[in-house]
mmCIF file of C-alpha atoms and ligand atoms in Angstrom:
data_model
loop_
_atom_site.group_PDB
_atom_site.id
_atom_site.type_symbol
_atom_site.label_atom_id
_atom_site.label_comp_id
_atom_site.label_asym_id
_atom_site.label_seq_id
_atom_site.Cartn_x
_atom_site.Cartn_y
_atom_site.Cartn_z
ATOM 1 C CA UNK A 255 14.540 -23.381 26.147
ATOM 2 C CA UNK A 256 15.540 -25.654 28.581
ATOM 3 C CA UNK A 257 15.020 -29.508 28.150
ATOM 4 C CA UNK A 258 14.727 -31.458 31.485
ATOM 5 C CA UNK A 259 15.020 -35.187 31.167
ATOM 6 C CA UNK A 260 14.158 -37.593 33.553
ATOM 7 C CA UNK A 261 16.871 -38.820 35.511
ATOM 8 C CA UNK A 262 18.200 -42.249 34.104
ATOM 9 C CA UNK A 263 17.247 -41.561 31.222
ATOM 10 C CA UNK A 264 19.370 -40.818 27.825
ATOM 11 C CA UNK A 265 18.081 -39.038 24.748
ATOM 12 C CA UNK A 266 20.058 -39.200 21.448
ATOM 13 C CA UNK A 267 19.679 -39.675 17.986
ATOM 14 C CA UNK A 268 19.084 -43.006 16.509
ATOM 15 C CA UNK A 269 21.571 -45.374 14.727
ATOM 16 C CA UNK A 270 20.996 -47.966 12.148
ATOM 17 C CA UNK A 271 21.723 -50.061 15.250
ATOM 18 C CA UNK A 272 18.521 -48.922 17.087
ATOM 19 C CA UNK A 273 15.728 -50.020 14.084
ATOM 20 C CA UNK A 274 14.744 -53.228 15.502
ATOM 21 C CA UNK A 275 14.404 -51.760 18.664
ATOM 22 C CA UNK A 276 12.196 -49.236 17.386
ATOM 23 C CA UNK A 277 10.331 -51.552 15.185
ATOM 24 C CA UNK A 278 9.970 -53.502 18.578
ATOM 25 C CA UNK A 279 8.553 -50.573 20.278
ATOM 26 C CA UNK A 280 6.257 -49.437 17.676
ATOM 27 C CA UNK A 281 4.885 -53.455 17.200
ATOM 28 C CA UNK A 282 3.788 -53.311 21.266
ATOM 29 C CA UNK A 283 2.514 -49.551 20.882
ATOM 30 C CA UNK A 284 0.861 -48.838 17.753
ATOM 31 C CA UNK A 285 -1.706 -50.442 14.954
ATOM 32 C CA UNK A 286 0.353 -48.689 12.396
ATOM 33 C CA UNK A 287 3.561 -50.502 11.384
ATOM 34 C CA UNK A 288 5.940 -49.583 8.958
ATOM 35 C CA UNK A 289 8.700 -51.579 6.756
ATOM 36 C CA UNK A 290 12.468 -52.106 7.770
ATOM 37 C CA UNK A 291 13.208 -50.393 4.512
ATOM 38 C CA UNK A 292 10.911 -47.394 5.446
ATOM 39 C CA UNK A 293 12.798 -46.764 8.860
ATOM 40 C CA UNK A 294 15.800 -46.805 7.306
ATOM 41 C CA UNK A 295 15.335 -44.365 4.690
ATOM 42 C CA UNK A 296 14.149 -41.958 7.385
ATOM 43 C CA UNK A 297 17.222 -42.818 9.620
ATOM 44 C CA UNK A 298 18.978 -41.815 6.627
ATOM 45 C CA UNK A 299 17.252 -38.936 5.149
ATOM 46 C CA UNK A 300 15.808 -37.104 8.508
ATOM 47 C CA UNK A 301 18.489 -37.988 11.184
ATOM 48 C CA UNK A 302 18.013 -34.594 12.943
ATOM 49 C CA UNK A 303 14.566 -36.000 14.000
ATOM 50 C CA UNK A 304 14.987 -39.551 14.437
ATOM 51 C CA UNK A 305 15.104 -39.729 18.100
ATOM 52 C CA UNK A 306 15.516 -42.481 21.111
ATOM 53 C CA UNK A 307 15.439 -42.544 24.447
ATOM 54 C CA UNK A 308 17.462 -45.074 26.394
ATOM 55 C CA UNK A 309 16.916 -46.518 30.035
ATOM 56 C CA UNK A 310 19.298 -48.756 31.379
ATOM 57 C CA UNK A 311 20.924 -49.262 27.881
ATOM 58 C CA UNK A 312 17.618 -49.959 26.278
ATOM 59 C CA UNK A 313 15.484 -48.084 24.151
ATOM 60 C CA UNK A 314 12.092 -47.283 25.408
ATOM 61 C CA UNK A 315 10.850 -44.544 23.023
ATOM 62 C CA UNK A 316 11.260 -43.228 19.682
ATOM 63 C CA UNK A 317 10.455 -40.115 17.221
ATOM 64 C CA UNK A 318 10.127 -40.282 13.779
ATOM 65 C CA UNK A 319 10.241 -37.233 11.952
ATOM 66 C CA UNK A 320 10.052 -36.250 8.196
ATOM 67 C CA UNK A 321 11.244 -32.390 6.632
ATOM 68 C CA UNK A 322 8.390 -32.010 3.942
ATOM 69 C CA UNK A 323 6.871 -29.506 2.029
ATOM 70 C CA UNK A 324 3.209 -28.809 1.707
ATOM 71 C CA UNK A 325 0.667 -26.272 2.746
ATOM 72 C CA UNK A 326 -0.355 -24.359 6.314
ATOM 73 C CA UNK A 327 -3.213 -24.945 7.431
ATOM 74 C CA UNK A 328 -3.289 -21.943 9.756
ATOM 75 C CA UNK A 329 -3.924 -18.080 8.539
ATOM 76 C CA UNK A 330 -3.561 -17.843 5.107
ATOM 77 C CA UNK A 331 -2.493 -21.131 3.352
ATOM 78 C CA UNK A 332 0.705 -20.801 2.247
ATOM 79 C CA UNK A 333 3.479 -23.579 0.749
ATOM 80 C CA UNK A 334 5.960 -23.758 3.530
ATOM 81 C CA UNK A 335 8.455 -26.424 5.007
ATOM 82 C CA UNK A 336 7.035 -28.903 7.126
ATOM 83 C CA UNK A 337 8.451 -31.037 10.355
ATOM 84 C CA UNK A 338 6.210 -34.160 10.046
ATOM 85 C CA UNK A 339 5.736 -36.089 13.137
ATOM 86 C CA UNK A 340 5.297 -39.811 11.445
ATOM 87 C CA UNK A 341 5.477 -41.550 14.654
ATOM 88 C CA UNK A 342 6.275 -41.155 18.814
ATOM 89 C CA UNK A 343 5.996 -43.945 21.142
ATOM 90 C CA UNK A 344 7.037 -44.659 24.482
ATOM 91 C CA UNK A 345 6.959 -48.119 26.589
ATOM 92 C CA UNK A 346 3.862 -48.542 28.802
ATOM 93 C CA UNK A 347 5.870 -48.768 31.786
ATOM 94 C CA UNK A 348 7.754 -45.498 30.860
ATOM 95 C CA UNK A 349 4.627 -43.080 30.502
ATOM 96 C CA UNK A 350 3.797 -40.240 32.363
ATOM 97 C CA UNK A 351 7.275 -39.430 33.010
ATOM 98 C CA UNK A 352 7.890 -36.859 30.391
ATOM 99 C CA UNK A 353 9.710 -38.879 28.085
ATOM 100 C CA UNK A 354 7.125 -38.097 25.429
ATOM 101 C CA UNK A 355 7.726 -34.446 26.111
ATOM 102 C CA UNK A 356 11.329 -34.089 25.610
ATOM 103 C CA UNK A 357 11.806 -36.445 22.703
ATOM 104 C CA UNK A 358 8.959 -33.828 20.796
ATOM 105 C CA UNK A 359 10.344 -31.212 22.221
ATOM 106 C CA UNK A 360 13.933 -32.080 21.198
ATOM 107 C CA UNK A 361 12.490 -33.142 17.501
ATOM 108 C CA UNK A 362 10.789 -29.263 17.317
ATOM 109 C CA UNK A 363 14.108 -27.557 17.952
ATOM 110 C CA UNK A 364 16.000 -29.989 15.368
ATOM 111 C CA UNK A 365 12.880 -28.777 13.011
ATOM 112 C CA UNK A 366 12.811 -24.949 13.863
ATOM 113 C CA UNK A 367 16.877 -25.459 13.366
ATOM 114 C CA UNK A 368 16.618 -27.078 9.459
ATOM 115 C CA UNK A 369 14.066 -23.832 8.817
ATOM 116 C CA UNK A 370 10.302 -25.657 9.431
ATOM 117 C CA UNK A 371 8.037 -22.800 10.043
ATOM 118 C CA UNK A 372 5.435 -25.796 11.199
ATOM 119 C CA UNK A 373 5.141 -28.659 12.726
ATOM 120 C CA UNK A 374 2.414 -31.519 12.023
ATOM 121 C CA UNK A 375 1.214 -34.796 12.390
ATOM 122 C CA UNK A 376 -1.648 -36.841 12.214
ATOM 123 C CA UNK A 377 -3.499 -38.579 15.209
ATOM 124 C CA UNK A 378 -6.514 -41.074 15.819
ATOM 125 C CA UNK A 379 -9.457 -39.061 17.566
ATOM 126 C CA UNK A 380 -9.535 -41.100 20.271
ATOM 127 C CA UNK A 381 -5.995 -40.878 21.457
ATOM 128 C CA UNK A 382 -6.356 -38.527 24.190
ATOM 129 C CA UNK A 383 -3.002 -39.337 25.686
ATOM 130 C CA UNK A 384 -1.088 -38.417 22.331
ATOM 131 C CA UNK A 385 -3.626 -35.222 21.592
ATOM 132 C CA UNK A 386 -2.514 -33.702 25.011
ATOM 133 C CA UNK A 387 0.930 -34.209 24.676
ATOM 134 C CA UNK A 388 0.598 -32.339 21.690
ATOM 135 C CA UNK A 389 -1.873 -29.685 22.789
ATOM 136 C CA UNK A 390 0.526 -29.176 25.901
ATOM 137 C CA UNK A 391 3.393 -28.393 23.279
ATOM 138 C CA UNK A 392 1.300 -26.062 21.451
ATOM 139 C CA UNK A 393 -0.550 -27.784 18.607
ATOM 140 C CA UNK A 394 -3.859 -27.102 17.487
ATOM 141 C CA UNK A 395 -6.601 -29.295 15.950
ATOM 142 C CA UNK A 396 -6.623 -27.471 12.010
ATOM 143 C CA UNK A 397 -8.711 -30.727 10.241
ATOM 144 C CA UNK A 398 -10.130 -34.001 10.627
ATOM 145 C CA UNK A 399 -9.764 -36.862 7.734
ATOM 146 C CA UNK A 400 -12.507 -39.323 7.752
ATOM 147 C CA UNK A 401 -11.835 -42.568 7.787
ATOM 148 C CA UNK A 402 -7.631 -42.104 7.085
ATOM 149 C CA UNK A 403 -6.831 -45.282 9.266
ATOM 150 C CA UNK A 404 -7.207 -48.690 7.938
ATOM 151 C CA UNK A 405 -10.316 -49.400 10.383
ATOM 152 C CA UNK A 406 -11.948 -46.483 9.614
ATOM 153 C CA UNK A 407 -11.463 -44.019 12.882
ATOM 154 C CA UNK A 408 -10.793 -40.583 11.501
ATOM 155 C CA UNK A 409 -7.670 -38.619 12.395
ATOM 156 C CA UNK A 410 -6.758 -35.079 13.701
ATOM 157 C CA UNK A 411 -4.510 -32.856 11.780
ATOM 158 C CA UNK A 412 -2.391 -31.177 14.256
ATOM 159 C CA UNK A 413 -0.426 -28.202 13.580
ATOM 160 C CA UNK A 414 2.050 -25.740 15.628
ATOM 161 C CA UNK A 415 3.747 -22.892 14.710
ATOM 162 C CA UNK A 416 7.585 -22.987 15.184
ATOM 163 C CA UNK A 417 9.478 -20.260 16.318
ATOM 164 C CA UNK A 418 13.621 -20.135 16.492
ATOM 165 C CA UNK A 419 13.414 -19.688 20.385
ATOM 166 C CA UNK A 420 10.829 -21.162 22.294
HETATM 167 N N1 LIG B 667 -3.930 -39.422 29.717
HETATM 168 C C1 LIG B 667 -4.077 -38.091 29.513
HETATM 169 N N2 LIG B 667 -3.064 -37.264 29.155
HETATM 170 C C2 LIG B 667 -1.853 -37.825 28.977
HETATM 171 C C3 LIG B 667 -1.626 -39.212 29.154
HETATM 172 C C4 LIG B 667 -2.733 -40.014 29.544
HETATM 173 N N3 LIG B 667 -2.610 -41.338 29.730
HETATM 174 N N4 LIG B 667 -0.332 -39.474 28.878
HETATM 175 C C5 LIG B 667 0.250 -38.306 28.554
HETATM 176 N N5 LIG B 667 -0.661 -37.299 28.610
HETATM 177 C C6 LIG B 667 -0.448 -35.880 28.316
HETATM 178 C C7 LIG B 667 -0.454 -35.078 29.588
HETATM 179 O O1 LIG B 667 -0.865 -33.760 29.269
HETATM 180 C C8 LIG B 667 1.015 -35.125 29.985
HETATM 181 O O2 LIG B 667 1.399 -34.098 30.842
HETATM 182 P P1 LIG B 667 1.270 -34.348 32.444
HETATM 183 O O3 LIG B 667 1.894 -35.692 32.747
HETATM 184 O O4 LIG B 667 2.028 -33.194 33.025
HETATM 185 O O5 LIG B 667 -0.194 -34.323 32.735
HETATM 186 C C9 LIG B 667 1.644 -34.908 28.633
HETATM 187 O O6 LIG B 667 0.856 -35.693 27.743
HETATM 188 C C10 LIG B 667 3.109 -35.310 28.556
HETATM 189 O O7 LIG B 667 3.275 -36.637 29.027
HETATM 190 P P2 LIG B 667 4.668 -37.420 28.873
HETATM 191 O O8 LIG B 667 4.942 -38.124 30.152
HETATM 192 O O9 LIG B 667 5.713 -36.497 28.360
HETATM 193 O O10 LIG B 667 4.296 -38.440 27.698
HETATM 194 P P3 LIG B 667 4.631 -40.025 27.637
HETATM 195 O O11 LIG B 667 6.086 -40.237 27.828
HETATM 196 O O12 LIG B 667 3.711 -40.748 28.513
HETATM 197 O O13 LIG B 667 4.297 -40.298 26.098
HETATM 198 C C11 LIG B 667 2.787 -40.902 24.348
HETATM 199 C C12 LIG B 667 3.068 -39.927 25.502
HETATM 200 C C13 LIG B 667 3.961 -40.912 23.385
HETATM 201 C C14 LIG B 667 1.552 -40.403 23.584
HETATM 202 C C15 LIG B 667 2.547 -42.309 24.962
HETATM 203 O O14 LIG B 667 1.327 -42.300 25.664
HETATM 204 C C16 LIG B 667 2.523 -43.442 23.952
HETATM 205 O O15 LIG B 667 3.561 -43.980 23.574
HETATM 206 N N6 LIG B 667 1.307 -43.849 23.505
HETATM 207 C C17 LIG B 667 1.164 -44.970 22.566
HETATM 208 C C18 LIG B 667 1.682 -44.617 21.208
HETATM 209 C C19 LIG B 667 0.950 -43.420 20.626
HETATM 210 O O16 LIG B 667 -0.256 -43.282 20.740
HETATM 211 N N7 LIG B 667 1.716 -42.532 19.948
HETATM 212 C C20 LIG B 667 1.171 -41.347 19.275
HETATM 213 C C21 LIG B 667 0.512 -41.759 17.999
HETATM 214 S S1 LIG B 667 0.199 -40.360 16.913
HETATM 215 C C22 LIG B 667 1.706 -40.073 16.118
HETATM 216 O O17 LIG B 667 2.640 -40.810 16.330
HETATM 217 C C23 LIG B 667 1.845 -38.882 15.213
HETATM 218 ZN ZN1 LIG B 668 1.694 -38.476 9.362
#
Protein backbone atom coordinates (compact mmCIF):
# COMPACT_ATOMS: atom_id res chain seq x y z
CA UNK A 1 0.00 0.00 0.00
CA UNK A 2 0.98 3.29 -0.58
CA UNK A 3 0.86 6.00 2.24
CA UNK A 4 0.44 9.63 0.94
CA UNK A 5 1.10 12.31 3.48
CA UNK A 6 0.25 15.69 3.27
CA UNK A 7 2.87 17.85 2.18
CA UNK A 8 4.64 19.59 5.24
CA UNK A 9 3.89 17.24 7.15
CA UNK A 10 6.24 14.49 9.01
CA UNK A 11 5.09 11.18 10.43
CA UNK A 12 7.37 9.19 12.81
CA UNK A 13 7.35 7.37 15.82
CA UNK A 14 7.21 9.02 19.12
CA UNK A 15 10.05 9.69 21.65
CA UNK A 16 9.96 10.07 25.33
CA UNK A 17 10.59 13.64 24.16
CA UNK A 18 7.14 13.97 22.45
CA UNK A 19 4.75 12.95 25.81
CA UNK A 20 3.94 16.34 26.86
CA UNK A 21 3.18 17.22 23.56
CA UNK A 22 0.87 14.48 23.24
CA UNK A 23 -0.56 14.90 26.63
CA UNK A 24 -1.05 18.57 25.29
CA UNK A 25 -2.88 17.40 22.33
CA UNK A 26 -5.02 14.90 23.92
CA UNK A 27 -5.97 17.72 26.98
CA UNK A 28 -7.45 20.20 23.91
CA UNK A 29 -9.02 17.07 22.01
CA UNK A 30 -10.44 14.55 24.18
CA UNK A 31 -12.58 14.06 27.67
CA UNK A 32 -10.46 11.05 28.27
CA UNK A 33 -7.02 11.77 29.77
CA UNK A 34 -4.52 9.49 30.75
CA UNK A 35 -1.40 9.61 33.33
CA UNK A 36 2.29 10.61 32.39
CA UNK A 37 3.17 7.21 33.73
CA UNK A 38 0.53 5.51 31.43
CA UNK A 39 2.03 7.16 28.16
CA UNK A 40 5.15 6.17 28.99
CA UNK A 41 4.71 2.63 29.53
CA UNK A 42 3.06 2.49 26.11
CA UNK A 43 5.98 4.53 24.53
CA UNK A 44 7.90 1.84 25.97
CA UNK A 45 6.06 -1.31 25.53
CA UNK A 46 4.15 -0.58 21.99
CA UNK A 47 6.64 1.77 20.14
CA UNK A 48 5.70 0.26 16.72
CA UNK A 49 2.31 2.07 17.24
CA UNK A 50 3.02 5.08 19.07
CA UNK A 51 2.81 7.54 16.36
CA UNK A 52 3.20 11.57 15.71
CA UNK A 53 2.82 13.74 13.20
CA UNK A 54 4.88 16.90 13.03
CA UNK A 55 4.13 20.33 11.21
CA UNK A 56 6.58 22.88 11.27
CA UNK A 57 8.56 21.04 14.06
CA UNK A 58 5.49 20.60 16.16
CA UNK A 59 3.40 17.83 16.90
CA UNK A 60 -0.15 18.05 15.87
CA UNK A 61 -1.42 14.44 16.15
CA UNK A 62 -0.82 11.30 17.83
CA UNK A 63 -1.68 7.34 17.88
CA UNK A 64 -1.67 5.30 20.67
CA UNK A 65 -1.67 1.78 20.15
CA UNK A 66 -1.61 -1.36 22.44
CA UNK A 67 -0.63 -5.35 21.07
CA UNK A 68 -3.25 -7.31 23.27
CA UNK A 69 -4.81 -10.44 23.36
CA UNK A 70 -8.48 -11.14 23.65
CA UNK A 71 -11.33 -12.41 21.59
CA UNK A 72 -12.85 -11.61 17.78
CA UNK A 73 -15.73 -10.42 17.66
CA UNK A 74 -16.30 -11.26 14.01
CA UNK A 75 -17.17 -15.02 12.60
CA UNK A 76 -16.52 -17.38 15.04
CA UNK A 77 -14.99 -15.96 18.31
CA UNK A 78 -11.75 -16.96 18.54
CA UNK A 79 -8.60 -15.79 21.07
CA UNK A 80 -6.38 -13.92 18.72
CA UNK A 81 -3.80 -10.96 18.94
CA UNK A 82 -5.18 -7.68 19.05
CA UNK A 83 -3.87 -4.00 17.72
CA UNK A 84 -5.78 -1.75 20.21
CA UNK A 85 -6.36 1.70 19.10
CA UNK A 86 -6.29 3.52 22.79
CA UNK A 87 -6.25 6.89 21.40
CA UNK A 88 -5.88 9.21 17.85
CA UNK A 89 -6.11 12.85 17.85
CA UNK A 90 -5.32 15.50 15.59
CA UNK A 91 -5.27 19.52 16.15
CA UNK A 92 -8.51 21.29 15.12
CA UNK A 93 -6.77 23.33 12.71
CA UNK A 94 -5.12 20.18 11.13
CA UNK A 95 -8.41 18.13 10.29
CA UNK A 96 -9.67 17.12 7.19
CA UNK A 97 -6.36 16.86 5.73
CA UNK A 98 -5.74 13.20 6.05
CA UNK A 99 -3.54 13.28 8.85
CA UNK A 100 -5.93 11.03 10.74
CA UNK A 101 -5.73 8.63 7.85
CA UNK A 102 -2.15 7.99 7.54
CA UNK A 103 -1.19 7.96 11.19
CA UNK A 104 -4.08 4.76 11.38
CA UNK A 105 -3.08 3.63 8.47
CA UNK A 106 0.66 3.60 9.33
CA UNK A 107 -0.33 2.10 13.03
CA UNK A 108 -2.36 -0.99 10.96
CA UNK A 109 0.71 -1.96 8.97
CA UNK A 110 3.05 -1.74 12.23
CA UNK A 111 0.06 -4.13 13.69
CA UNK A 112 -0.44 -6.55 10.64
CA UNK A 113 3.69 -6.52 10.82
CA UNK A 114 3.94 -7.74 14.87
CA UNK A 115 1.17 -10.62 13.66
CA UNK A 116 -2.45 -8.77 14.82
CA UNK A 117 -5.01 -10.57 12.85
CA UNK A 118 -7.43 -7.48 14.18
CA UNK A 119 -7.59 -4.30 14.84
CA UNK A 120 -9.97 -2.49 17.53
CA UNK A 121 -10.89 0.29 19.45
CA UNK A 122 -13.52 1.80 21.24
CA UNK A 123 -15.47 5.06 20.27
CA UNK A 124 -18.29 7.42 21.76
CA UNK A 125 -21.55 7.01 19.54
CA UNK A 126 -21.69 10.30 18.75
CA UNK A 127 -18.31 10.83 17.24
CA UNK A 128 -19.14 10.75 13.71
CA UNK A 129 -15.88 12.28 12.63
CA UNK A 130 -13.75 9.42 14.39
CA UNK A 131 -16.50 6.51 13.28
CA UNK A 132 -15.85 7.49 9.56
CA UNK A 133 -12.36 7.62 9.69
CA UNK A 134 -12.58 4.29 10.85
CA UNK A 135 -15.38 2.96 8.66
CA UNK A 136 -13.34 4.51 5.64
CA UNK A 137 -10.32 2.21 6.79
CA UNK A 138 -12.45 -0.73 7.01
CA UNK A 139 -13.86 -1.17 10.51
CA UNK A 140 -17.10 -2.37 11.37
CA UNK A 141 -19.47 -1.61 14.29
CA UNK A 142 -19.30 -5.52 16.17
CA UNK A 143 -20.91 -4.09 19.84
CA UNK A 144 -22.05 -1.29 21.78
CA UNK A 145 -21.15 -0.92 25.75
CA UNK A 146 -23.65 1.03 27.64
CA UNK A 147 -22.68 3.56 29.56
CA UNK A 148 -18.49 2.70 29.26
CA UNK A 149 -17.61 6.53 29.47
CA UNK A 150 -17.54 8.33 32.68
CA UNK A 151 -20.79 10.47 31.65
CA UNK A 152 -22.60 7.74 30.62
CA UNK A 153 -22.65 7.90 26.51
CA UNK A 154 -22.18 4.36 25.32
CA UNK A 155 -19.34 3.37 23.00
CA UNK A 156 -18.89 1.44 19.66
CA UNK A 157 -16.69 -1.52 19.45
CA UNK A 158 -14.97 -1.28 16.22
CA UNK A 159 -13.23 -4.04 14.62
CA UNK A 160 -11.19 -4.68 11.18
CA UNK A 161 -9.69 -7.48 9.88
CA UNK A 162 -5.92 -7.16 9.08
CA UNK A 163 -4.40 -8.58 6.25
CA UNK A 164 -0.32 -8.62 5.50
CA UNK A 165 -0.93 -6.49 2.26
CA UNK A 166 -3.53 -4.11 2.05
N1 LIG B 1 -17.16 14.91 9.71
C1 LIG B 1 -17.41 13.76 9.05
N2 LIG B 1 -16.45 12.88 8.68
C2 LIG B 1 -15.18 13.18 9.01
C3 LIG B 1 -14.84 14.36 9.71
C4 LIG B 1 -15.90 15.25 10.06
N3 LIG B 1 -15.68 16.39 10.73
N4 LIG B 1 -13.51 14.37 9.92
C5 LIG B 1 -13.01 13.26 9.36
N5 LIG B 1 -14.01 12.53 8.81
C6 LIG B 1 -13.91 11.24 8.12
C7 LIG B 1 -14.10 11.43 6.64
O1 LIG B 1 -14.60 10.21 6.11
C8 LIG B 1 -12.68 11.69 6.17
O2 LIG B 1 -12.47 11.44 4.82
P1 LIG B 1 -12.73 12.65 3.76
O3 LIG B 1 -12.01 13.87 4.29
O4 LIG B 1 -12.13 12.11 2.49
O5 LIG B 1 -14.21 12.83 3.71
C9 LIG B 1 -11.95 10.66 6.99
O6 LIG B 1 -12.58 10.71 8.27
C10 LIG B 1 -10.45 10.90 7.11
O7 LIG B 1 -10.21 12.23 7.56
P2 LIG B 1 -8.74 12.72 7.99
O8 LIG B 1 -8.52 14.07 7.41
O9 LIG B 1 -7.75 11.66 7.67
O10 LIG B 1 -8.91 12.77 9.58
P3 LIG B 1 -8.43 13.95 10.58
O11 LIG B 1 -6.98 14.22 10.37
O12 LIG B 1 -9.35 15.08 10.48
O13 LIG B 1 -8.59 13.19 11.97
C11 LIG B 1 -9.87 12.57 13.89
C12 LIG B 1 -9.79 12.54 12.36
C13 LIG B 1 -8.62 11.95 14.49
C14 LIG B 1 -11.07 11.71 14.33
C15 LIG B 1 -10.03 14.05 14.33
O14 LIG B 1 -11.31 14.50 13.95
C16 LIG B 1 -9.86 14.29 15.82
O15 LIG B 1 -8.75 14.45 16.32
N6 LIG B 1 -10.99 14.33 16.58
C17 LIG B 1 -10.94 14.61 18.02
C18 LIG B 1 -10.33 13.47 18.78
C19 LIG B 1 -11.11 12.18 18.57
O16 LIG B 1 -12.33 12.16 18.55
N7 LIG B 1 -10.37 11.06 18.43
C20 LIG B 1 -10.96 9.72 18.28
C21 LIG B 1 -11.46 9.24 19.60
S1 LIG B 1 -11.80 7.47 19.60
C22 LIG B 1 -10.26 6.73 19.83
O17 LIG B 1 -9.28 7.42 20.01
C23 LIG B 1 -10.15 5.23 19.77
ZN1 LIG C 1 -9.79 1.21 24.03
Amino acid sequence: MVLVIPEGYVIRKAKEDDINGVIYINSVTLPEHYTTSFYNSILSTNPETFLVVEYEGRIIGYHMGRIEYGLTFKGMPRFVKKGHVISIAVLKEHRRKGVGTILLKTALEEFAKKGCEVSFLEVRISNEPAINLYKKLGYEIVDRIHGYYNDGEDAYVMEKTLETKF
